[in-house]
Each structure stands twice: as C-alpha cells, then as structure tokens.
C-alpha cells in the first residue's frame, strides 16, 4: 500500500498478507471508465487525460502527463506505479 511505513509492515507481518502484484492501467488504451475507477483518479481527471491523449497523441512517459495543466507532480508520483505505456 502506497505510503505505509516499513515499521508498520514489520510490526504486523504475522497478520498481513502482502501481494506484490500491481495491476496497471495502460494509459494509451484505457477509457474514462477504467481510469476514473482507479482509487487515485477521479472521473474529471480521467476525462481530462483521455481528451488530452485524443488531441495530442499517445503518452510516452510521465513527463507527457505533466503537460496537462491540472496534473501535478505529487499526484503523478502517487499514481505512476499503476500506469504503463
């Protein structure tokens, strides 16, 4: 889980089951519904991203997403492990 301190995991290791498999979303093929249903992305942001992609072409890196004025680096750092290109 994003943001959990290692100490918390160590303290609760006997009762936690950790699945390191992360389900990713292909930012160049997804639709508004798929992106907007992610817990870190609301539907308004998903719509802006998809519209930008439709107007400017596919995203090749995280830096391409930063070209969208409403996207900030903090949010992008949080969602980036869940995106692929």
PDB file of N, CA, C and O in Angstrom:
ATOM      1  N   UNK A   1       0.856  -1.166   0.000  1.00  0.00           N
ATOM      2  CA  UNK A   1       0.000   0.000   0.000  1.00  0.00           C
ATOM      3  C   UNK A   1       0.897   1.222   0.000  1.00  0.00           C
ATOM      4  O   UNK A   1       1.814   1.327   0.811  1.00  0.00           O
ATOM      5  N   UNK A   2       0.605   2.145  -0.898  1.00  0.00           N
ATOM      6  CA  UNK A   2       1.396   3.356  -1.016  1.00  0.00           C
ATOM      7  C   UNK A   2       1.385   4.124   0.295  1.00  0.00           C
ATOM      8  O   UNK A   2       0.338   4.351   0.881  1.00  0.00           O
ATOM      9  N   UNK A   3       2.558   4.484   0.785  1.00  0.00           N
ATOM     10  CA  UNK A   3       2.660   5.334   1.951  1.00  0.00           C
ATOM     11  C   UNK A   3       2.784   4.637   3.288  1.00  0.00           C
ATOM     12  O   UNK A   3       2.952   5.298   4.308  1.00  0.00           O
ATOM     13  N   UNK A   4       2.684   3.329   3.327  1.00  0.00           N
ATOM     14  CA  UNK A   4       2.827   2.631   4.613  1.00  0.00           C
ATOM     15  C   UNK A   4       4.309   2.555   4.966  1.00  0.00           C
ATOM     16  O   UNK A   4       5.136   2.170   4.157  1.00  0.00           O
ATOM     17  N   UNK A   5       4.597   2.929   6.196  1.00  0.00           N
ATOM     18  CA  UNK A   5       5.969   2.901   6.677  1.00  0.00           C
ATOM     19  C   UNK A   5       6.434   1.453   6.858  1.00  0.00           C
ATOM     20  O   UNK A   5       5.650   0.592   7.263  1.00  0.00           O
ATOM     21  N   UNK A   6       7.693   1.165   6.585  1.00  0.00           N
ATOM     22  CA  UNK A   6       8.215  -0.202   6.752  1.00  0.00           C
ATOM     23  C   UNK A   6       8.033  -0.742   8.171  1.00  0.00           C
ATOM     24  O   UNK A   6       7.803  -1.936   8.353  1.00  0.00           O
ATOM     25  N   UNK A   7       8.097   0.138   9.151  1.00  0.00           N
ATOM     26  CA  UNK A   7       7.932  -0.291  10.538  1.00  0.00           C
ATOM     27  C   UNK A   7       6.539  -0.870  10.790  1.00  0.00           C
ATOM     28  O   UNK A   7       6.367  -1.821  11.562  1.00  0.00           O
ATOM     29  N   UNK A   8       5.541  -0.284  10.170  1.00  0.00           N
ATOM     30  CA  UNK A   8       4.162  -0.765  10.322  1.00  0.00           C
ATOM     31  C   UNK A   8       4.043  -2.158   9.726  1.00  0.00           C
ATOM     32  O   UNK A   8       3.411  -3.047  10.302  1.00  0.00           O
ATOM     33  N   UNK A   9       4.655  -2.360   8.565  1.00  0.00           N
ATOM     34  CA  UNK A   9       4.621  -3.687   7.938  1.00  0.00           C
ATOM     35  C   UNK A   9       5.327  -4.726   8.803  1.00  0.00           C
ATOM     36  O   UNK A   9       4.826  -5.833   8.977  1.00  0.00           O
ATOM     37  N   UNK A  10       6.486  -4.358   9.326  1.00  0.00           N
ATOM     38  CA  UNK A  10       7.233  -5.288  10.175  1.00  0.00           C
ATOM     39  C   UNK A  10       6.442  -5.652  11.428  1.00  0.00           C
ATOM     40  O   UNK A  10       6.397  -6.823  11.824  1.00  0.00           O
ATOM     41  N   UNK A  11       5.831  -4.674  12.037  1.00  0.00           N
ATOM     42  CA  UNK A  11       5.071  -4.893  13.270  1.00  0.00           C
ATOM     43  C   UNK A  11       3.877  -5.817  13.045  1.00  0.00           C
ATOM     44  O   UNK A  11       3.505  -6.597  13.919  1.00  0.00           O
ATOM     45  N   UNK A  12       3.284  -5.745  11.869  1.00  0.00           N
ATOM     46  CA  UNK A  12       2.077  -6.513  11.561  1.00  0.00           C
ATOM     47  C   UNK A  12       2.319  -7.662  10.584  1.00  0.00           C
ATOM     48  O   UNK A  12       1.367  -8.217  10.030  1.00  0.00           O
ATOM     49  N   UNK A  13       3.573  -8.048  10.392  1.00  0.00           N
ATOM     50  CA  UNK A  13       3.927  -9.055   9.399  1.00  0.00           C
ATOM     51  C   UNK A  13       3.221 -10.391   9.603  1.00  0.00           C
ATOM     52  O   UNK A  13       2.898 -11.084   8.639  1.00  0.00           O
ATOM     53  N   UNK A  14       2.951 -10.760  10.844  1.00  0.00           N
ATOM     54  CA  UNK A  14       2.325 -12.059  11.112  1.00  0.00           C
ATOM     55  C   UNK A  14       0.847 -12.099  10.734  1.00  0.00           C
ATOM     56  O   UNK A  14       0.306 -13.169  10.509  1.00  0.00           O
ATOM     57  N   UNK A  15       0.202 -10.948  10.644  1.00  0.00           N
ATOM     58  CA  UNK A  15      -1.235 -10.942  10.336  1.00  0.00           C
ATOM     59  C   UNK A  15      -1.543 -10.391   8.946  1.00  0.00           C
ATOM     60  O   UNK A  15      -2.680 -10.454   8.489  1.00  0.00           O
ATOM     61  N   UNK A  16      -0.536  -9.876   8.249  1.00  0.00           N
ATOM     62  CA  UNK A  16      -0.750  -9.306   6.920  1.00  0.00           C
ATOM     63  C   UNK A  16      -0.336 -10.281   5.822  1.00  0.00           C
ATOM     64  O   UNK A  16       0.630 -11.016   5.960  1.00  0.00           O
ATOM     65  N   UNK A  17      -1.079 -10.264   4.753  1.00  0.00           N
ATOM     66  CA  UNK A  17      -0.706 -10.994   3.549  1.00  0.00           C
ATOM     67  C   UNK A  17      -0.377  -9.939   2.503  1.00  0.00           C
ATOM     68  O   UNK A  17      -1.211  -9.094   2.177  1.00  0.00           O
ATOM     69  N   UNK A  18       0.837  -9.976   2.001  1.00  0.00           N
ATOM     70  CA  UNK A  18       1.279  -8.968   1.048  1.00  0.00           C
ATOM     71  C   UNK A  18       1.354  -9.585  -0.343  1.00  0.00           C
ATOM     72  O   UNK A  18       2.057 -10.556  -0.570  1.00  0.00           O
ATOM     73  N   UNK A  19       0.597  -9.006  -1.245  1.00  0.00           N
ATOM     74  CA  UNK A  19       0.611  -9.403  -2.641  1.00  0.00           C
ATOM     75  C   UNK A  19       1.305  -8.293  -3.407  1.00  0.00           C
ATOM     76  O   UNK A  19       0.780  -7.192  -3.523  1.00  0.00           O
ATOM     77  N   UNK A  20       2.487  -8.549  -3.912  1.00  0.00           N
ATOM     78  CA  UNK A  20       3.269  -7.505  -4.572  1.00  0.00           C
ATOM     79  C   UNK A  20       2.873  -7.302  -6.033  1.00  0.00           C
ATOM     80  O   UNK A  20       3.432  -6.454  -6.709  1.00  0.00           O
ATOM     81  N   UNK A  21       1.928  -8.065  -6.517  1.00  0.00           N
ATOM     82  CA  UNK A  21       1.481  -7.912  -7.894  1.00  0.00           C
ATOM     83  C   UNK A  21       0.603  -6.665  -7.999  1.00  0.00           C
ATOM     84  O   UNK A  21      -0.405  -6.531  -7.318  1.00  0.00           O
ATOM     85  N   UNK A  22       1.015  -5.745  -8.856  1.00  0.00           N
ATOM     86  CA  UNK A  22       0.291  -4.493  -9.037  1.00  0.00           C
ATOM     87  C   UNK A  22      -0.431  -4.535 -10.380  1.00  0.00           C
ATOM     88  O   UNK A  22       0.179  -4.795 -11.414  1.00  0.00           O
ATOM     89  N   UNK A  23      -1.721  -4.293 -10.347  1.00  0.00           N
ATOM     90  CA  UNK A  23      -2.500  -4.226 -11.579  1.00  0.00           C
ATOM     91  C   UNK A  23      -2.324  -2.836 -12.168  1.00  0.00           C
ATOM     92  O   UNK A  23      -2.583  -1.833 -11.507  1.00  0.00           O
ATOM     93  N   UNK A  24      -1.847  -2.778 -13.408  1.00  0.00           N
ATOM     94  CA  UNK A  24      -1.599  -1.491 -14.041  1.00  0.00           C
ATOM     95  C   UNK A  24      -2.652  -1.190 -15.106  1.00  0.00           C
ATOM     96  O   UNK A  24      -3.339  -2.087 -15.589  1.00  0.00           O
ATOM     97  N   UNK A  25      -2.727   0.084 -15.438  1.00  0.00           N
ATOM     98  CA  UNK A  25      -3.644   0.556 -16.482  1.00  0.00           C
ATOM     99  C   UNK A  25      -2.788   1.106 -17.613  1.00  0.00           C
ATOM    100  O   UNK A  25      -1.900   1.935 -17.375  1.00  0.00           O
ATOM    101  N   UNK A  26      -3.060   0.673 -18.833  1.00  0.00           N
ATOM    102  CA  UNK A  26      -2.349   1.222 -19.975  1.00  0.00           C
ATOM    103  C   UNK A  26      -2.975   2.571 -20.303  1.00  0.00           C
ATOM    104  O   UNK A  26      -4.104   2.658 -20.759  1.00  0.00           O
ATOM    105  N   UNK A  27      -2.228   3.619 -20.050  1.00  0.00           N
ATOM    106  CA  UNK A  27      -2.718   4.981 -20.187  1.00  0.00           C
ATOM    107  C   UNK A  27      -3.042   5.336 -21.641  1.00  0.00           C
ATOM    108  O   UNK A  27      -3.820   6.248 -21.909  1.00  0.00           O
ATOM    109  N   UNK A  28      -2.484   4.586 -22.595  1.00  0.00           N
ATOM    110  CA  UNK A  28      -2.729   4.869 -24.006  1.00  0.00           C
ATOM    111  C   UNK A  28      -3.896   4.084 -24.594  1.00  0.00           C
ATOM    112  O   UNK A  28      -4.325   4.366 -25.711  1.00  0.00           O
ATOM    113  N   UNK A  29      -4.403   3.111 -23.852  1.00  0.00           N
ATOM    114  CA  UNK A  29      -5.512   2.292 -24.366  1.00  0.00           C
ATOM    115  C   UNK A  29      -6.761   2.330 -23.505  1.00  0.00           C
ATOM    116  O   UNK A  29      -7.805   1.840 -23.914  1.00  0.00           O
ATOM    117  N   UNK A  30      -6.664   2.881 -22.311  1.00  0.00           N
ATOM    118  CA  UNK A  30      -7.800   2.844 -21.391  1.00  0.00           C
ATOM    119  C   UNK A  30      -8.857   3.875 -21.774  1.00  0.00           C
ATOM    120  O   UNK A  30      -8.590   4.818 -22.521  1.00  0.00           O
ATOM    121  N   UNK A  31     -10.044   3.670 -21.244  1.00  0.00           N
ATOM    122  CA  UNK A  31     -11.112   4.652 -21.439  1.00  0.00           C
ATOM    123  C   UNK A  31     -11.337   5.398 -20.126  1.00  0.00           C
ATOM    124  O   UNK A  31     -10.709   5.108 -19.114  1.00  0.00           O
ATOM    125  N   UNK A  32     -12.231   6.377 -20.170  1.00  0.00           N
ATOM    126  CA  UNK A  32     -12.509   7.198 -18.998  1.00  0.00           C
ATOM    127  C   UNK A  32     -12.985   6.334 -17.833  1.00  0.00           C
ATOM    128  O   UNK A  32     -12.584   6.536 -16.688  1.00  0.00           O
ATOM    129  N   UNK A  33     -13.811   5.357 -18.114  1.00  0.00           N
ATOM    130  CA  UNK A  33     -14.362   4.495 -17.062  1.00  0.00           C
ATOM    131  C   UNK A  33     -13.250   3.730 -16.343  1.00  0.00           C
ATOM    132  O   UNK A  33     -13.208   3.685 -15.115  1.00  0.00           O
ATOM    133  N   UNK A  34     -12.354   3.128 -17.088  1.00  0.00           N
ATOM    134  CA  UNK A  34     -11.275   2.336 -16.490  1.00  0.00           C
ATOM    135  C   UNK A  34     -10.336   3.207 -15.659  1.00  0.00           C
ATOM    136  O   UNK A  34      -9.971   2.848 -14.538  1.00  0.00           O
ATOM    137  N   UNK A  35      -9.954   4.352 -16.192  1.00  0.00           N
ATOM    138  CA  UNK A  35      -9.037   5.232 -15.474  1.00  0.00           C
ATOM    139  C   UNK A  35      -9.733   5.909 -14.288  1.00  0.00           C
ATOM    140  O   UNK A  35      -9.180   5.996 -13.199  1.00  0.00           O
ATOM    141  N   UNK A  36     -10.949   6.345 -14.500  1.00  0.00           N
ATOM    142  CA  UNK A  36     -11.689   7.037 -13.452  1.00  0.00           C
ATOM    143  C   UNK A  36     -12.087   6.151 -12.289  1.00  0.00           C
ATOM    144  O   UNK A  36     -12.365   6.638 -11.193  1.00  0.00           O
ATOM    145  N   UNK A  37     -12.102   4.853 -12.496  1.00  0.00           N
ATOM    146  CA  UNK A  37     -12.463   3.945 -11.406  1.00  0.00           C
ATOM    147  C   UNK A  37     -11.268   3.601 -10.512  1.00  0.00           C
ATOM    148  O   UNK A  37     -11.432   2.959  -9.482  1.00  0.00           O
ATOM    149  N   UNK A  38     -10.069   4.034 -10.901  1.00  0.00           N
ATOM    150  CA  UNK A  38      -8.897   3.827 -10.055  1.00  0.00           C
ATOM    151  C   UNK A  38      -9.033   4.703  -8.816  1.00  0.00           C
ATOM    152  O   UNK A  38      -9.485   5.845  -8.886  1.00  0.00           O
ATOM    153  N   UNK A  39      -8.635   4.190  -7.675  1.00  0.00           N
ATOM    154  CA  UNK A  39      -8.829   4.911  -6.417  1.00  0.00           C
ATOM    155  C   UNK A  39      -8.050   6.226  -6.337  1.00  0.00           C
ATOM    156  O   UNK A  39      -8.407   7.097  -5.553  1.00  0.00           O
ATOM    157  N   UNK A  40      -7.003   6.397  -7.118  1.00  0.00           N
ATOM    158  CA  UNK A  40      -6.239   7.641  -7.105  1.00  0.00           C
ATOM    159  C   UNK A  40      -6.670   8.629  -8.190  1.00  0.00           C
ATOM    160  O   UNK A  40      -6.094   9.706  -8.297  1.00  0.00           O
ATOM    161  N   UNK A  41      -7.646   8.258  -9.010  1.00  0.00           N
ATOM    162  CA  UNK A  41      -8.039   9.115 -10.124  1.00  0.00           C
ATOM    163  C   UNK A  41      -9.551   9.295 -10.141  1.00  0.00           C
ATOM    164  O   UNK A  41     -10.290   8.320 -10.174  1.00  0.00           O
ATOM    165  N   UNK A  42     -10.015  10.526 -10.145  1.00  0.00           N
ATOM    166  CA  UNK A  42     -11.448  10.749 -10.250  1.00  0.00           C
ATOM    167  C   UNK A  42     -11.849  10.845 -11.724  1.00  0.00           C
ATOM    168  O   UNK A  42     -10.996  10.916 -12.606  1.00  0.00           O
ATOM    169  N   UNK A  43     -13.139  10.850 -11.982  1.00  0.00           N
ATOM    170  CA  UNK A  43     -13.607  10.825 -13.371  1.00  0.00           C
ATOM    171  C   UNK A  43     -13.298  12.131 -14.107  1.00  0.00           C
ATOM    172  O   UNK A  43     -13.057  12.120 -15.308  1.00  0.00           O
ATOM    173  N   UNK A  44     -13.268  13.239 -13.402  1.00  0.00           N
ATOM    174  CA  UNK A  44     -12.941  14.507 -14.061  1.00  0.00           C
ATOM    175  C   UNK A  44     -11.504  14.480 -14.580  1.00  0.00           C
ATOM    176  O   UNK A  44     -11.226  14.857 -15.711  1.00  0.00           O
ATOM    177  N   UNK A  45     -10.580  14.019 -13.734  1.00  0.00           N
ATOM    178  CA  UNK A  45      -9.176  13.925 -14.144  1.00  0.00           C
ATOM    179  C   UNK A  45      -9.011  12.913 -15.269  1.00  0.00           C
ATOM    180  O   UNK A  45      -8.276  13.154 -16.226  1.00  0.00           O
ATOM    181  N   UNK A  46      -9.704  11.796 -15.179  1.00  0.00           N
ATOM    182  CA  UNK A  46      -9.637  10.777 -16.237  1.00  0.00           C
ATOM    183  C   UNK A  46     -10.111  11.357 -17.566  1.00  0.00           C
ATOM    184  O   UNK A  46      -9.491  11.114 -18.606  1.00  0.00           O
ATOM    185  N   UNK A  47     -11.171  12.111 -17.524  1.00  0.00           N
ATOM    186  CA  UNK A  47     -11.709  12.711 -18.753  1.00  0.00           C
ATOM    187  C   UNK A  47     -10.705  13.697 -19.361  1.00  0.00           C
ATOM    188  O   UNK A  47     -10.495  13.712 -20.573  1.00  0.00           O
ATOM    189  N   UNK A  48     -10.061  14.494 -18.522  1.00  0.00           N
ATOM    190  CA  UNK A  48      -9.051  15.446 -18.998  1.00  0.00           C
ATOM    191  C   UNK A  48      -7.887  14.699 -19.639  1.00  0.00           C
ATOM    192  O   UNK A  48      -7.407  15.074 -20.713  1.00  0.00           O
ATOM    193  N   UNK A  49      -7.426  13.628 -19.002  1.00  0.00           N
ATOM    194  CA  UNK A  49      -6.304  12.845 -19.534  1.00  0.00           C
ATOM    195  C   UNK A  49      -6.659  12.219 -20.879  1.00  0.00           C
ATOM    196  O   UNK A  49      -5.886  12.288 -21.837  1.00  0.00           O
ATOM    197  N   UNK A  50      -7.830  11.616 -20.975  1.00  0.00           N
ATOM    198  CA  UNK A  50      -8.237  10.964 -22.224  1.00  0.00           C
ATOM    199  C   UNK A  50      -8.430  11.992 -23.327  1.00  0.00           C
ATOM    200  O   UNK A  50      -8.013  11.776 -24.477  1.00  0.00           O
ATOM    201  N   UNK A  51      -9.020  13.133 -23.013  1.00  0.00           N
ATOM    202  CA  UNK A  51      -9.188  14.195 -24.017  1.00  0.00           C
ATOM    203  C   UNK A  51      -7.843  14.719 -24.500  1.00  0.00           C
ATOM    204  O   UNK A  51      -7.646  14.946 -25.699  1.00  0.00           O
ATOM    205  N   UNK A  52      -6.898  14.894 -23.582  1.00  0.00           N
ATOM    206  CA  UNK A  52      -5.557  15.344 -23.952  1.00  0.00           C
ATOM    207  C   UNK A  52      -4.894  14.318 -24.877  1.00  0.00           C
ATOM    208  O   UNK A  52      -4.285  14.679 -25.883  1.00  0.00           O
ATOM    209  N   UNK A  53      -5.027  13.050 -24.520  1.00  0.00           N
ATOM    210  CA  UNK A  53      -4.455  11.979 -25.356  1.00  0.00           C
ATOM    211  C   UNK A  53      -5.067  11.987 -26.749  1.00  0.00           C
ATOM    212  O   UNK A  53      -4.363  11.848 -27.753  1.00  0.00           O
ATOM    213  N   UNK A  54      -6.371  12.181 -26.831  1.00  0.00           N
ATOM    214  CA  UNK A  54      -7.045  12.210 -28.132  1.00  0.00           C
ATOM    215  C   UNK A  54      -6.595  13.392 -28.981  1.00  0.00           C
ATOM    216  O   UNK A  54      -6.533  13.283 -30.213  1.00  0.00           O
ATOM    217  N   UNK A  55      -6.270  14.494 -28.348  1.00  0.00           N
ATOM    218  CA  UNK A  55      -5.850  15.690 -29.076  1.00  0.00           C
ATOM    219  C   UNK A  55      -4.369  15.707 -29.427  1.00  0.00           C
ATOM    220  O   UNK A  55      -3.973  16.239 -30.452  1.00  0.00           O
ATOM    221  N   UNK A  56      -3.529  15.119 -28.559  1.00  0.00           N
ATOM    222  CA  UNK A  56      -2.083  15.258 -28.715  1.00  0.00           C
ATOM    223  C   UNK A  56      -1.342  13.953 -29.000  1.00  0.00           C
ATOM    224  O   UNK A  56      -0.128  13.974 -29.166  1.00  0.00           O
ATOM    225  N   UNK A  57      -2.038  12.848 -29.003  1.00  0.00           N
ATOM    226  CA  UNK A  57      -1.380  11.571 -29.266  1.00  0.00           C
ATOM    227  C   UNK A  57      -1.026  10.830 -27.998  1.00  0.00           C
ATOM    228  O   UNK A  57      -1.294  11.289 -26.892  1.00  0.00           O
ATOM    229  N   UNK A  58      -0.397   9.694 -28.172  1.00  0.00           N
ATOM    230  CA  UNK A  58      -0.129   8.795 -27.048  1.00  0.00           C
ATOM    231  C   UNK A  58       0.906   9.387 -26.092  1.00  0.00           C
ATOM    232  O   UNK A  58       1.712  10.229 -26.463  1.00  0.00           O
ATOM    233  N   UNK A  59       0.834   8.913 -24.856  1.00  0.00           N
ATOM    234  CA  UNK A  59       1.797   9.298 -23.832  1.00  0.00           C
ATOM    235  C   UNK A  59       2.975   8.335 -23.903  1.00  0.00           C
ATOM    236  O   UNK A  59       2.796   7.128 -23.981  1.00  0.00           O
ATOM    237  N   UNK A  60       4.177   8.887 -23.875  1.00  0.00           N
ATOM    238  CA  UNK A  60       5.367   8.048 -23.909  1.00  0.00           C
ATOM    239  C   UNK A  60       6.064   7.974 -22.562  1.00  0.00           C
ATOM    240  O   UNK A  60       6.868   7.081 -22.321  1.00  0.00           O
ATOM    241  N   UNK A  61       5.767   8.920 -21.679  1.00  0.00           N
ATOM    242  CA  UNK A  61       6.405   8.939 -20.357  1.00  0.00           C
ATOM    243  C   UNK A  61       5.562   9.752 -19.393  1.00  0.00           C
ATOM    244  O   UNK A  61       4.593  10.404 -19.784  1.00  0.00           O
ATOM    245  N   UNK A  62       5.962   9.747 -18.134  1.00  0.00           N
ATOM    246  CA  UNK A  62       5.276  10.549 -17.122  1.00  0.00           C
ATOM    247  C   UNK A  62       5.353  12.036 -17.443  1.00  0.00           C
ATOM    248  O   UNK A  62       4.431  12.793 -17.160  1.00  0.00           O
ATOM    249  N   UNK A  63       6.450  12.452 -18.037  1.00  0.00           N
ATOM    250  CA  UNK A  63       6.604  13.868 -18.390  1.00  0.00           C
ATOM    251  C   UNK A  63       5.518  14.336 -19.346  1.00  0.00           C
ATOM    252  O   UNK A  63       5.112  15.493 -19.298  1.00  0.00           O
ATOM    253  N   UNK A  64       5.031  13.452 -20.201  1.00  0.00           N
ATOM    254  CA  UNK A  64       3.942  13.816 -21.110  1.00  0.00           C
ATOM    255  C   UNK A  64       2.677  14.152 -20.331  1.00  0.00           C
ATOM    256  O   UNK A  64       1.923  15.048 -20.714  1.00  0.00           O
ATOM    257  N   UNK A  65       2.440  13.445 -19.240  1.00  0.00           N
ATOM    258  CA  UNK A  65       1.260  13.733 -18.419  1.00  0.00           C
ATOM    259  C   UNK A  65       1.389  15.070 -17.700  1.00  0.00           C
ATOM    260  O   UNK A  65       0.389  15.738 -17.432  1.00  0.00           O
ATOM    261  N   UNK A  66       2.605  15.487 -17.408  1.00  0.00           N
ATOM    262  CA  UNK A  66       2.811  16.775 -16.749  1.00  0.00           C
ATOM    263  C   UNK A  66       2.506  17.953 -17.664  1.00  0.00           C
ATOM    264  O   UNK A  66       2.402  19.086 -17.205  1.00  0.00           O
ATOM    265  N   UNK A  67       2.351  17.707 -18.947  1.00  0.00           N
ATOM    266  CA  UNK A  67       1.965  18.763 -19.890  1.00  0.00           C
ATOM    267  C   UNK A  67       0.510  19.188 -19.688  1.00  0.00           C
ATOM    268  O   UNK A  67       0.102  20.234 -20.152  1.00  0.00           O
ATOM    269  N   UNK A  68      -0.242  18.367 -18.980  1.00  0.00           N
ATOM    270  CA  UNK A  68      -1.635  18.685 -18.675  1.00  0.00           C
ATOM    271  C   UNK A  68      -1.629  19.614 -17.458  1.00  0.00           C
ATOM    272  O   UNK A  68      -1.118  19.252 -16.405  1.00  0.00           O
ATOM    273  N   UNK A  69      -2.189  20.788 -17.606  1.00  0.00           N
ATOM    274  CA  UNK A  69      -2.105  21.817 -16.557  1.00  0.00           C
ATOM    275  C   UNK A  69      -2.700  21.388 -15.224  1.00  0.00           C
ATOM    276  O   UNK A  69      -2.250  21.832 -14.176  1.00  0.00           O
ATOM    277  N   UNK A  70      -3.704  20.551 -15.237  1.00  0.00           N
ATOM    278  CA  UNK A  70      -4.363  20.167 -13.986  1.00  0.00           C
ATOM    279  C   UNK A  70      -3.668  19.006 -13.267  1.00  0.00           C
ATOM    280  O   UNK A  70      -4.061  18.644 -12.166  1.00  0.00           O
ATOM    281  N   UNK A  71      -2.643  18.434 -13.884  1.00  0.00           N
ATOM    282  CA  UNK A  71      -1.892  17.325 -13.280  1.00  0.00           C
ATOM    283  C   UNK A  71      -0.683  17.904 -12.549  1.00  0.00           C
ATOM    284  O   UNK A  71       0.087  18.660 -13.117  1.00  0.00           O
ATOM    285  N   UNK A  72      -0.525  17.525 -11.291  1.00  0.00           N
ATOM    286  CA  UNK A  72       0.662  17.974 -10.566  1.00  0.00           C
ATOM    287  C   UNK A  72       1.575  16.783 -10.273  1.00  0.00           C
ATOM    288  O   UNK A  72       1.172  15.630 -10.322  1.00  0.00           O
ATOM    289  N   UNK A  73       2.817  17.101  -9.981  1.00  0.00           N
ATOM    290  CA  UNK A  73       3.844  16.075  -9.769  1.00  0.00           C
ATOM    291  C   UNK A  73       3.500  15.172  -8.577  1.00  0.00           C
ATOM    292  O   UNK A  73       3.725  13.963  -8.646  1.00  0.00           O
ATOM    293  N   UNK A  74       2.945  15.730  -7.530  1.00  0.00           N
ATOM    294  CA  UNK A  74       2.599  14.936  -6.347  1.00  0.00           C
ATOM    295  C   UNK A  74       1.584  13.848  -6.693  1.00  0.00           C
ATOM    296  O   UNK A  74       1.749  12.693  -6.317  1.00  0.00           O
ATOM    297  N   UNK A  75       0.540  14.202  -7.416  1.00  0.00           N
ATOM    298  CA  UNK A  75      -0.478  13.222  -7.813  1.00  0.00           C
ATOM    299  C   UNK A  75       0.131  12.192  -8.757  1.00  0.00           C
ATOM    300  O   UNK A  75      -0.111  10.994  -8.629  1.00  0.00           O
ATOM    301  N   UNK A  76       0.943  12.667  -9.677  1.00  0.00           N
ATOM    302  CA  UNK A  76       1.559  11.761 -10.651  1.00  0.00           C
ATOM    303  C   UNK A  76       2.490  10.762  -9.972  1.00  0.00           C
ATOM    304  O   UNK A  76       2.508   9.582 -10.335  1.00  0.00           O
ATOM    305  N   UNK A  77       3.232  11.197  -8.961  1.00  0.00           N
ATOM    306  CA  UNK A  77       4.102  10.280  -8.220  1.00  0.00           C
ATOM    307  C   UNK A  77       3.283   9.190  -7.526  1.00  0.00           C
ATOM    308  O   UNK A  77       3.724   8.046  -7.414  1.00  0.00           O
ATOM    309  N   UNK A  78       2.094   9.550  -7.076  1.00  0.00           N
ATOM    310  CA  UNK A  78       1.246   8.587  -6.365  1.00  0.00           C
ATOM    311  C   UNK A  78       0.655   7.544  -7.313  1.00  0.00           C
ATOM    312  O   UNK A  78       0.609   6.364  -6.995  1.00  0.00           O
ATOM    313  N   UNK A  79       0.228   7.969  -8.503  1.00  0.00           N
ATOM    314  CA  UNK A  79      -0.452   7.038  -9.403  1.00  0.00           C
ATOM    315  C   UNK A  79       0.501   6.339 -10.381  1.00  0.00           C
ATOM    316  O   UNK A  79       0.166   5.302 -10.947  1.00  0.00           O
ATOM    317  N   UNK A  80       1.698   6.848 -10.556  1.00  0.00           N
ATOM    318  CA  UNK A  80       2.606   6.315 -11.573  1.00  0.00           C
ATOM    319  C   UNK A  80       2.902   4.815 -11.473  1.00  0.00           C
ATOM    320  O   UNK A  80       3.043   4.168 -12.514  1.00  0.00           O
ATOM    321  N   UNK A  81       2.979   4.204 -10.280  1.00  0.00           N
ATOM    322  CA  UNK A  81       3.229   2.759 -10.256  1.00  0.00           C
ATOM    323  C   UNK A  81       2.080   1.935 -10.869  1.00  0.00           C
ATOM    324  O   UNK A  81       2.257   0.768 -11.187  1.00  0.00           O
ATOM    325  N   UNK A  82       0.943   2.557 -11.055  1.00  0.00           N
ATOM    326  CA  UNK A  82      -0.233   1.866 -11.575  1.00  0.00           C
ATOM    327  C   UNK A  82      -0.467   2.138 -13.055  1.00  0.00           C
ATOM    328  O   UNK A  82      -1.459   1.674 -13.615  1.00  0.00           O
ATOM    329  N   UNK A  83       0.430   2.879 -13.694  1.00  0.00           N
ATOM    330  CA  UNK A  83       0.286   3.205 -15.111  1.00  0.00           C
ATOM    331  C   UNK A  83       1.370   2.550 -15.942  1.00  0.00           C
ATOM    332  O   UNK A  83       2.496   2.388 -15.494  1.00  0.00           O
ATOM    333  N   UNK A  84       1.009   2.157 -17.143  1.00  0.00           N
ATOM    334  CA  UNK A  84       2.017   1.719 -18.111  1.00  0.00           C
ATOM    335  C   UNK A  84       1.689   2.351 -19.447  1.00  0.00           C
ATOM    336  O   UNK A  84       0.616   2.890 -19.663  1.00  0.00           O
ATOM    337  N   UNK A  85       2.645   2.268 -20.356  1.00  0.00           N
ATOM    338  CA  UNK A  85       2.530   2.973 -21.633  1.00  0.00           C
ATOM    339  C   UNK A  85       2.562   2.008 -22.774  1.00  0.00           C
ATOM    340  O   UNK A  85       3.353   1.502 -23.270  1.00  0.00           O
TER     341      UNK A  85
END
